[in-house]
């Protein structure tokens, strides 16, 4: 089945009791057992729920994976992956991570004896020098947030396989419509479903997709034992959102391209970060591993201090100043004070997350209105 058909149908069948086309919201915590252990595969909703199960099958199908697990947030999904590790283990990860991931690694798991190397991954070969016998996981984000660097998934996975290291890819920014890390050799794909997959800024959710049966069993154990699993109502909302994922992504990419081109020559814009430009440092890798370049764009404002950046960030009328991304509505975000506030300034400066940086999540509104809004806000 092709992508759009899977987005609409995978994991879903007419409800056996009524024929309902849409998977019902099974709003129940527990299930009747005829005699102890004699049930229909559902015992308690922390571990299994039919609405969530349909969603997990659909999510797995979209990443060409065998298994899917939904979590009550993206961070809940990341937390479960990190719990595969033990004290003394080491993780190699990027130096331009989502702020919440950086915070979890440095403030939670570092205290449990796990060591993290935050490195530049623009050249995948750079990973090799940080590998030792304790290295158990490589964690990458691509495109990175917010500077849209591209990491070569296939090249990193070749290194992880030779060294028997698990490779997890946070695929939130690309979405499965643009990129499928498992096809490129990743072991686990992580998503903040809150973003493009949900797509309507109305749910917080996370997910993991993977192929290996044993790894799935280990992760399912953590998922059920620790309990960061989403409820049936949220699962339903995401199932509904997924049905238009391919249509939304197409529109995000089209609008993103036009806005990136408009901003590239704008006199108020200094740097622009978008992997679709041929002069982006890893454009060729983006072209190789992504189907299109998405609607996430970051810019720095020429000569703007924090005050001027705030003034511009607050003057949009169609774009909303808000955290998050990937919804149908266009958002603008100031990473230094919003999404990346938990990363120290010294670390932010290294990767170019400066006071005058703004990140756009281009939505699917009419392009004329978005361009007009940028024009007035940057005037
Ligand atoms: C939002 C986000 C997360 C965290 O997901 P939540 O659903 O907010 O918990 C992780 N990684 C990336 C790239 C994100 O954008």
GROMACS .gro file of C-alpha atoms and ligand atoms in nm:
model
  394
    1UNK     CA    1   0.000   0.000   0.000
    2UNK     CA    2   0.113   0.352  -0.070
    3UNK     CA    3   0.158   0.620   0.194
    4UNK     CA    4  -0.177   0.802   0.170
    5UNK     CA    5  -0.375   0.478   0.169
    6UNK     CA    6  -0.187   0.356   0.478
    7UNK     CA    7  -0.246   0.689   0.654
    8UNK     CA    8  -0.620   0.638   0.607
    9UNK     CA    9  -0.660   0.262   0.648
   10UNK     CA   10  -0.367   0.091   0.822
   11UNK     CA   11  -0.465  -0.083   1.146
   12UNK     CA   12  -0.831   0.002   1.099
   13UNK     CA   13  -1.122  -0.219   1.009
   14UNK     CA   14  -1.496  -0.164   1.037
   15UNK     CA   15  -1.592  -0.217   1.401
   16UNK     CA   16  -1.698  -0.584   1.432
   17UNK     CA   17  -1.998  -0.510   1.657
   18UNK     CA   18  -2.157  -0.224   1.457
   19UNK     CA   19  -1.974  -0.183   1.127
   20UNK     CA   20  -1.865   0.169   1.228
   21UNK     CA   21  -1.613   0.288   0.970
   22UNK     CA   22  -1.418   0.496   1.220
   23UNK     CA   23  -1.244   0.315   1.507
   24UNK     CA   24  -1.454   0.383   1.819
   25UNK     CA   25  -1.314   0.554   2.128
   26UNK     CA   26  -1.295   0.259   2.367
   27UNK     CA   27  -1.326   0.472   2.679
   28UNK     CA   28  -1.264   0.194   2.928
   29UNK     CA   29  -0.993   0.117   3.180
   30UNK     CA   30  -1.059  -0.256   3.209
   31UNK     CA   31  -1.214  -0.554   3.026
   32UNK     CA   32  -1.442  -0.836   3.127
   33UNK     CA   33  -1.289  -1.181   3.165
   34UNK     CA   34  -1.511  -1.487   3.135
   35UNK     CA   35  -1.282  -1.671   3.374
   36UNK     CA   36  -0.942  -1.551   3.494
   37UNK     CA   37  -0.716  -1.509   3.188
   38UNK     CA   38  -1.000  -1.585   2.944
   39UNK     CA   39  -1.027  -1.249   2.766
   40UNK     CA   40  -1.008  -1.108   2.414
   41UNK     CA   41  -0.647  -0.992   2.447
   42UNK     CA   42  -0.731  -0.684   2.652
   43UNK     CA   43  -0.690  -0.677   3.030
   44UNK     CA   44  -0.618  -0.325   3.148
   45UNK     CA   45  -0.585  -0.004   2.945
   46UNK     CA   46  -0.242   0.101   3.070
   47UNK     CA   47  -0.106  -0.189   2.867
   48UNK     CA   48  -0.361  -0.232   2.586
   49UNK     CA   49  -0.662  -0.047   2.453
   50UNK     CA   50  -0.833  -0.112   2.116
   51UNK     CA   51  -0.832   0.253   2.001
   52UNK     CA   52  -0.465   0.287   2.087
   53UNK     CA   53  -0.387  -0.047   1.924
   54UNK     CA   54  -0.540   0.067   1.594
   55UNK     CA   55  -0.334   0.385   1.614
   56UNK     CA   56  -0.012   0.198   1.691
   57UNK     CA   57  -0.062  -0.027   1.387
   58UNK     CA   58  -0.118   0.276   1.167
   59UNK     CA   59   0.189   0.455   1.307
   60UNK     CA   60   0.404   0.145   1.248
   61UNK     CA   61   0.280   0.115   0.890
   62UNK     CA   62   0.369   0.477   0.814
   63UNK     CA   63   0.731   0.416   0.916
   64UNK     CA   64   0.745   0.079   0.733
   65UNK     CA   65   0.795  -0.081   1.076
   66UNK     CA   66   0.656  -0.399   1.228
   67UNK     CA   67   0.576  -0.254   1.572
   68UNK     CA   68   0.441   0.075   1.705
   69UNK     CA   69   0.406   0.201   2.062
   70UNK     CA   70   0.221   0.520   2.154
   71UNK     CA   71   0.317   0.726   2.459
   72UNK     CA   72   0.146   1.011   2.641
   73UNK     CA   73   0.411   1.254   2.508
   74UNK     CA   74   0.720   1.259   2.292
   75UNK     CA   75   0.926   1.288   2.609
   76UNK     CA   76   0.750   0.980   2.747
   77UNK     CA   77   0.865   0.789   2.437
   78UNK     CA   78   1.224   0.916   2.476
   79UNK     CA   79   1.220   0.826   2.845
   80UNK     CA   80   1.124   0.466   2.758
   81UNK     CA   81   1.412   0.435   2.508
   82UNK     CA   82   1.665   0.566   2.761
   83UNK     CA   83   1.542   0.310   3.017
   84UNK     CA   84   1.688   0.039   2.791
   85UNK     CA   85   2.028   0.158   2.920
   86UNK     CA   86   2.218   0.082   3.242
   87UNK     CA   87   2.462   0.285   3.455
   88UNK     CA   88   2.800   0.310   3.281
   89UNK     CA   89   2.651   0.306   2.932
   90UNK     CA   90   2.738   0.588   2.692
   91UNK     CA   91   2.527   0.768   2.435
   92UNK     CA   92   2.646   0.968   2.135
   93UNK     CA   93   2.406   1.238   2.028
   94UNK     CA   94   2.388   1.566   1.836
   95UNK     CA   95   2.482   1.909   1.967
   96UNK     CA   96   2.164   2.070   1.828
   97UNK     CA   97   1.894   1.869   2.005
   98UNK     CA   98   1.537   1.952   2.098
   99UNK     CA   99   1.566   2.138   2.432
  100UNK     CA  100   1.352   1.891   2.627
  101UNK     CA  101   1.563   1.598   2.507
  102UNK     CA  102   1.882   1.777   2.612
  103UNK     CA  103   1.724   1.852   2.951
  104UNK     CA  104   1.620   1.489   3.004
  105UNK     CA  105   1.964   1.355   2.908
  106UNK     CA  106   2.163   1.602   3.122
  107UNK     CA  107   1.931   1.650   3.420
  108UNK     CA  108   1.774   1.304   3.459
  109UNK     CA  109   1.971   1.025   3.295
  110UNK     CA  110   2.317   1.169   3.361
  111UNK     CA  111   2.229   1.130   3.732
  112UNK     CA  112   2.167   0.759   3.675
  113UNK     CA  113   2.523   0.711   3.552
  114UNK     CA  114   2.469   0.738   3.179
  115UNK     CA  115   2.728   0.942   2.992
  116UNK     CA  116   2.633   1.161   2.694
  117UNK     CA  117   2.854   1.298   2.416
  118UNK     CA  118   2.692   1.595   2.239
  119UNK     CA  119   2.875   1.621   1.908
  120UNK     CA  120   2.856   1.781   1.568
  121UNK     CA  121   2.714   1.525   1.326
  122UNK     CA  122   2.729   1.719   1.001
  123UNK     CA  123   2.996   1.468   0.906
  124UNK     CA  124   2.871   1.125   1.012
  125UNK     CA  125   3.228   0.993   1.036
  126UNK     CA  126   3.276   1.226   1.333
  127UNK     CA  127   3.074   0.974   1.539
  128UNK     CA  128   3.353   0.712   1.518
  129UNK     CA  129   3.597   0.890   1.747
  130UNK     CA  130   3.348   0.885   2.038
  131UNK     CA  131   3.277   0.511   2.026
  132UNK     CA  132   3.416   0.285   2.297
  133UNK     CA  133   3.311  -0.046   2.454
  134UNK     CA  134   3.048   0.132   2.669
  135UNK     CA  135   2.871   0.300   2.377
  136UNK     CA  136   2.519   0.153   2.363
  137UNK     CA  137   2.313   0.413   2.180
  138UNK     CA  138   2.338   0.677   1.910
  139UNK     CA  139   2.052   0.927   1.917
  140UNK     CA  140   2.003   1.157   1.621
  141UNK     CA  141   1.761   1.425   1.514
  142UNK     CA  142   1.747   1.529   1.148
  143UNK     CA  143   1.665   1.793   1.039
  144UNK     CA  144   1.788   1.937   1.368
  145UNK     CA  145   1.592   2.183   1.575
  146UNK     CA  146   1.615   2.478   1.520
  147UNK     CA  147   1.910   2.509   1.278
  148UNK     CA  148   1.793   2.246   1.026
  149UNK     CA  149   2.123   2.061   1.004
  150UNK     CA  150   2.102   1.730   0.821
  151UNK     CA  151   2.255   1.410   0.956
  152UNK     CA  152   2.324   1.124   0.714
  153UNK     CA  153   2.112   0.846   0.866
  154UNK     CA  154   2.245   0.572   0.638
  155UNK     CA  155   2.608   0.661   0.713
  156UNK     CA  156   2.550   0.672   1.092
  157UNK     CA  157   2.359   0.344   1.079
  158UNK     CA  158   2.650   0.175   0.897
  159UNK     CA  159   2.875   0.280   1.188
  160UNK     CA  160   2.623   0.176   1.456
  161UNK     CA  161   2.573  -0.168   1.298
  162UNK     CA  162   2.945  -0.252   1.281
  163UNK     CA  163   2.980  -0.158   1.648
  164UNK     CA  164   2.657  -0.322   1.766
  165UNK     CA  165   2.509   0.005   1.892
  166UNK     CA  166   2.137   0.088   1.886
  167UNK     CA  167   2.048   0.378   1.658
  168UNK     CA  168   1.741   0.586   1.744
  169UNK     CA  169   1.622   0.865   1.515
  170UNK     CA  170   1.389   1.141   1.635
  171UNK     CA  171   1.192   1.182   1.311
  172UNK     CA  172   0.956   1.453   1.441
  173UNK     CA  173   1.068   1.732   1.206
  174UNK     CA  174   1.056   1.529   0.886
  175UNK     CA  175   0.750   1.315   0.963
  176UNK     CA  176   0.724   0.971   0.798
  177UNK     CA  177   0.594   1.141   0.484
  178UNK     CA  178   0.937   1.292   0.416
  179UNK     CA  179   1.175   1.036   0.561
  180UNK     CA  180   1.172   0.675   0.690
  181UNK     CA  181   1.478   0.613   0.912
  182UNK     CA  182   1.410   0.239   0.951
  183UNK     CA  183   1.450   0.195   0.574
  184UNK     CA  184   1.787   0.370   0.614
  185UNK     CA  185   1.903   0.132   0.889
  186UNK     CA  186   1.780   0.287   1.216
  187UNK     CA  187   1.668   0.049   1.494
  188UNK     CA  188   1.408   0.275   1.656
  189UNK     CA  189   1.218   0.576   1.524
  190UNK     CA  190   1.086   0.822   1.781
  191UNK     CA  191   0.818   1.083   1.716
  192UNK     CA  192   0.662   1.367   1.900
  193UNK     CA  193   0.318   1.281   1.760
  194UNK     CA  194   0.211   1.619   1.899
  195UNK     CA  195   0.358   1.779   1.587
  196UNK     CA  196   0.296   1.674   1.223
  197UNK     CA  197   0.138   1.334   1.297
  198UNK     CA  198  -0.141   1.478   1.514
  199UNK     CA  199  -0.123   1.787   1.300
  200UNK     CA  200  -0.395   2.000   1.461
  201UNK     CA  201  -0.231   2.133   1.778
  202UNK     CA  202  -0.488   1.955   1.994
  203UNK     CA  203  -0.301   1.651   2.134
  204UNK     CA  204   0.027   1.582   2.313
  205UNK     CA  205   0.156   1.233   2.227
  206UNK     CA  206   0.471   1.038   2.143
  207UNK     CA  207   0.552   0.717   1.957
  208UNK     CA  208   0.820   0.460   1.889
  209UNK     CA  209   0.833   0.245   1.576
  210UNK     CA  210   1.067  -0.052   1.530
  211UNK     CA  211   1.113  -0.391   1.365
  212UNK     CA  212   1.302  -0.612   1.609
  213UNK     CA  213   1.075  -0.844   1.811
  214UNK     CA  214   1.301  -0.871   2.118
  215UNK     CA  215   1.356  -0.498   2.135
  216UNK     CA  216   0.980  -0.450   2.103
  217UNK     CA  217   0.924  -0.685   2.399
  218UNK     CA  218   1.175  -0.491   2.611
  219UNK     CA  219   1.015  -0.158   2.518
  220UNK     CA  220   0.662  -0.288   2.570
  221UNK     CA  221   0.766  -0.401   2.919
  222UNK     CA  222   0.890  -0.048   3.001
  223UNK     CA  223   0.578   0.106   2.843
  224UNK     CA  224   0.345  -0.106   3.056
  225UNK     CA  225   0.560  -0.104   3.372
  226UNK     CA  226   0.621   0.273   3.374
  227UNK     CA  227   0.280   0.363   3.232
  228UNK     CA  228   0.329   0.674   3.017
  229UNK     CA  229   0.063   0.553   2.773
  230UNK     CA  230  -0.204   0.770   2.610
  231UNK     CA  231  -0.579   0.742   2.657
  232UNK     CA  232  -0.835   0.639   2.395
  233UNK     CA  233  -0.965   0.992   2.325
  234UNK     CA  234  -0.619   1.119   2.232
  235UNK     CA  235  -0.557   0.803   2.029
  236UNK     CA  236  -0.876   0.870   1.834
  237UNK     CA  237  -0.777   1.232   1.766
  238UNK     CA  238  -0.443   1.120   1.623
  239UNK     CA  239  -0.604   0.846   1.410
  240UNK     CA  240  -0.826   1.119   1.268
  241UNK     CA  241  -0.532   1.356   1.216
  242UNK     CA  242  -0.328   1.090   1.035
  243UNK     CA  243  -0.590   1.053   0.764
  244UNK     CA  244  -0.480   1.382   0.608
  245UNK     CA  245  -0.106   1.357   0.686
  246UNK     CA  246  -0.004   1.319   0.321
  247UNK     CA  247  -0.227   1.609   0.211
  248UNK     CA  248  -0.106   1.835   0.490
  249UNK     CA  249   0.261   1.754   0.433
  250UNK     CA  250   0.233   1.834   0.065
  251UNK     CA  251   0.088   2.175   0.151
  252UNK     CA  252   0.348   2.236   0.428
  253UNK     CA  253   0.626   2.165   0.176
  254UNK     CA  254   0.476   2.388  -0.095
  255UNK     CA  255   0.421   2.681   0.141
  256UNK     CA  256   0.759   2.620   0.305
  257UNK     CA  257   0.939   2.643  -0.029
  258UNK     CA  258   0.772   2.971  -0.125
  259UNK     CA  259   0.838   3.128   0.214
  260UNK     CA  260   1.201   3.012   0.223
  261UNK     CA  261   1.256   3.166  -0.120
  262UNK     CA  262   1.089   3.491  -0.017
  263UNK     CA  263   1.295   3.521   0.302
  264UNK     CA  264   1.625   3.429   0.139
  265UNK     CA  265   1.658   3.768  -0.031
  266UNK     CA  266   1.474   3.975   0.232
  267UNK     CA  267   1.688   4.270   0.352
  268UNK     CA  268   1.599   4.208   0.721
  269UNK     CA  269   1.707   3.842   0.709
  270UNK     CA  270   2.068   3.756   0.785
  271UNK     CA  271   2.098   3.374   0.794
  272UNK     CA  272   1.830   3.136   0.674
  273UNK     CA  273   1.819   2.767   0.761
  274UNK     CA  274   1.622   2.539   0.528
  275UNK     CA  275   1.757   2.214   0.379
  276UNK     CA  276   1.599   2.277   0.038
  277UNK     CA  277   1.855   2.541  -0.064
  278UNK     CA  278   2.132   2.404  -0.284
  279UNK     CA  279   2.384   2.600  -0.073
  280UNK     CA  280   2.270   2.430   0.252
  281UNK     CA  281   2.585   2.244   0.372
  282UNK     CA  282   2.416   1.902   0.361
  283UNK     CA  283   2.163   1.966   0.085
  284UNK     CA  284   2.277   1.656  -0.105
  285UNK     CA  285   2.217   1.432   0.195
  286UNK     CA  286   1.874   1.591   0.248
  287UNK     CA  287   1.797   1.522  -0.117
  288UNK     CA  288   1.909   1.162  -0.081
  289UNK     CA  289   1.718   1.074   0.237
  290UNK     CA  290   1.412   1.305   0.227
  291UNK     CA  291   1.132   1.320  -0.030
  292UNK     CA  292   1.093   1.697   0.008
  293UNK     CA  293   1.221   1.964   0.245
  294UNK     CA  294   0.930   2.043   0.476
  295UNK     CA  295   0.784   2.356   0.629
  296UNK     CA  296   1.032   2.425   0.908
  297UNK     CA  297   1.248   2.732   0.846
  298UNK     CA  298   1.470   2.934   1.083
  299UNK     CA  299   1.605   3.283   1.023
  300UNK     CA  300   1.826   3.530   1.205
  301UNK     CA  301   1.730   3.897   1.187
  302UNK     CA  302   1.996   4.132   1.055
  303UNK     CA  303   2.135   4.362   1.326
  304UNK     CA  304   1.847   4.285   1.566
  305UNK     CA  305   1.901   4.272   1.942
  306UNK     CA  306   1.670   4.083   2.178
  307UNK     CA  307   1.428   4.376   2.205
  308UNK     CA  308   1.394   4.420   1.830
  309UNK     CA  309   1.360   4.043   1.784
  310UNK     CA  310   1.078   4.041   2.043
  311UNK     CA  311   0.910   4.334   1.866
  312UNK     CA  312   0.912   4.151   1.533
  313UNK     CA  313   0.811   3.817   1.688
  314UNK     CA  314   0.508   3.988   1.846
  315UNK     CA  315   0.393   4.170   1.533
  316UNK     CA  316   0.260   3.876   1.329
  317UNK     CA  317  -0.113   3.855   1.260
  318UNK     CA  318  -0.156   3.518   1.084
  319UNK     CA  319   0.145   3.336   1.233
  320UNK     CA  320   0.090   3.279   1.608
  321UNK     CA  321   0.376   3.327   1.851
  322UNK     CA  322   0.377   2.988   2.025
  323UNK     CA  323   0.589   2.685   2.106
  324UNK     CA  324   0.539   2.363   1.911
  325UNK     CA  325   0.519   2.300   1.536
  326UNK     CA  326   0.366   2.083   1.269
  327UNK     CA  327   0.004   2.192   1.303
  328UNK     CA  328  -0.216   2.326   1.025
  329UNK     CA  329  -0.174   2.677   1.167
  330UNK     CA  330   0.149   2.869   1.110
  331UNK     CA  331   0.354   2.934   1.423
  332UNK     CA  332   0.652   3.149   1.502
  333UNK     CA  333   0.883   3.068   1.790
  334UNK     CA  334   1.177   3.236   1.963
  335UNK     CA  335   1.397   2.935   2.055
  336UNK     CA  336   1.626   3.114   2.303
  337UNK     CA  337   1.340   3.205   2.537
  338UNK     CA  338   1.086   2.939   2.440
  339UNK     CA  339   1.170   2.587   2.317
  340UNK     CA  340   1.545   2.599   2.390
  341UNK     CA  341   1.543   2.789   2.721
  342UNK     CA  342   1.672   2.481   2.904
  343UNK     CA  343   1.996   2.472   2.699
  344UNK     CA  344   2.281   2.684   2.846
  345UNK     CA  345   2.381   2.994   2.647
  346UNK     CA  346   2.735   2.863   2.588
  347UNK     CA  347   2.591   2.550   2.421
  348UNK     CA  348   2.333   2.749   2.223
  349UNK     CA  349   2.596   2.989   2.089
  350UNK     CA  350   2.806   2.699   1.961
  351UNK     CA  351   2.533   2.588   1.722
  352UNK     CA  352   2.400   2.933   1.631
  353UNK     CA  353   2.088   2.945   1.850
  354UNK     CA  354   2.127   3.319   1.903
  355UNK     CA  355   1.902   3.591   2.048
  356UNK     CA  356   1.799   3.707   1.697
  357UNK     CA  357   1.692   3.360   1.576
  358UNK     CA  358   1.326   3.292   1.493
  359UNK     CA  359   1.183   2.957   1.391
  360UNK     CA  360   0.883   2.929   1.160
  361UNK     CA  361   0.650   2.634   1.141
  362UNK     CA  362   0.480   2.705   0.812
  363UNK     CA  363   0.117   2.592   0.819
  364UNK     CA  364  -0.125   2.517   0.538
  365UNK     CA  365  -0.307   2.851   0.515
  366UNK     CA  366  -0.323   3.031   0.179
  367UNK     CA  367   0.028   3.130   0.080
  368UNK     CA  368  -0.070   3.488  -0.012
  369UNK     CA  369  -0.183   3.554   0.346
  370UNK     CA  370   0.134   3.406   0.493
  371UNK     CA  371   0.357   3.610   0.262
  372UNK     CA  372   0.160   3.928   0.339
  373UNK     CA  373   0.200   3.863   0.711
  374UNK     CA  374   0.577   3.816   0.681
  375UNK     CA  375   0.598   4.130   0.471
  376UNK     CA  376   0.420   4.347   0.730
  377UNK     CA  377   0.597   4.192   1.032
  378UNK     CA  378   0.942   4.238   0.877
  379UNK     CA  379   0.875   4.590   0.750
  380LIG     C1  380   0.829   1.848   2.059
  380LIG     C2  381   0.946   1.763   2.035
  380LIG     C3  382   0.981   1.660   2.124
  380LIG     C4  383   0.904   1.635   2.253
  380LIG     O1  384   0.775   1.590   2.229
  380LIG     P1  385   0.650   1.621   2.326
  380LIG     O2  386   0.536   1.558   2.254
  380LIG     O3  387   0.640   1.769   2.338
  380LIG     O4  388   0.679   1.558   2.458
  380LIG     C5  389   1.091   1.582   2.093
  380LIG     N1  390   1.164   1.604   1.982
  380LIG     C6  391   1.133   1.702   1.895
  380LIG     C7  392   1.218   1.721   1.773
  380LIG     C8  393   1.025   1.785   1.919
  380LIG     O5  394   0.997   1.884   1.833
   0.00000   0.00000   0.00000
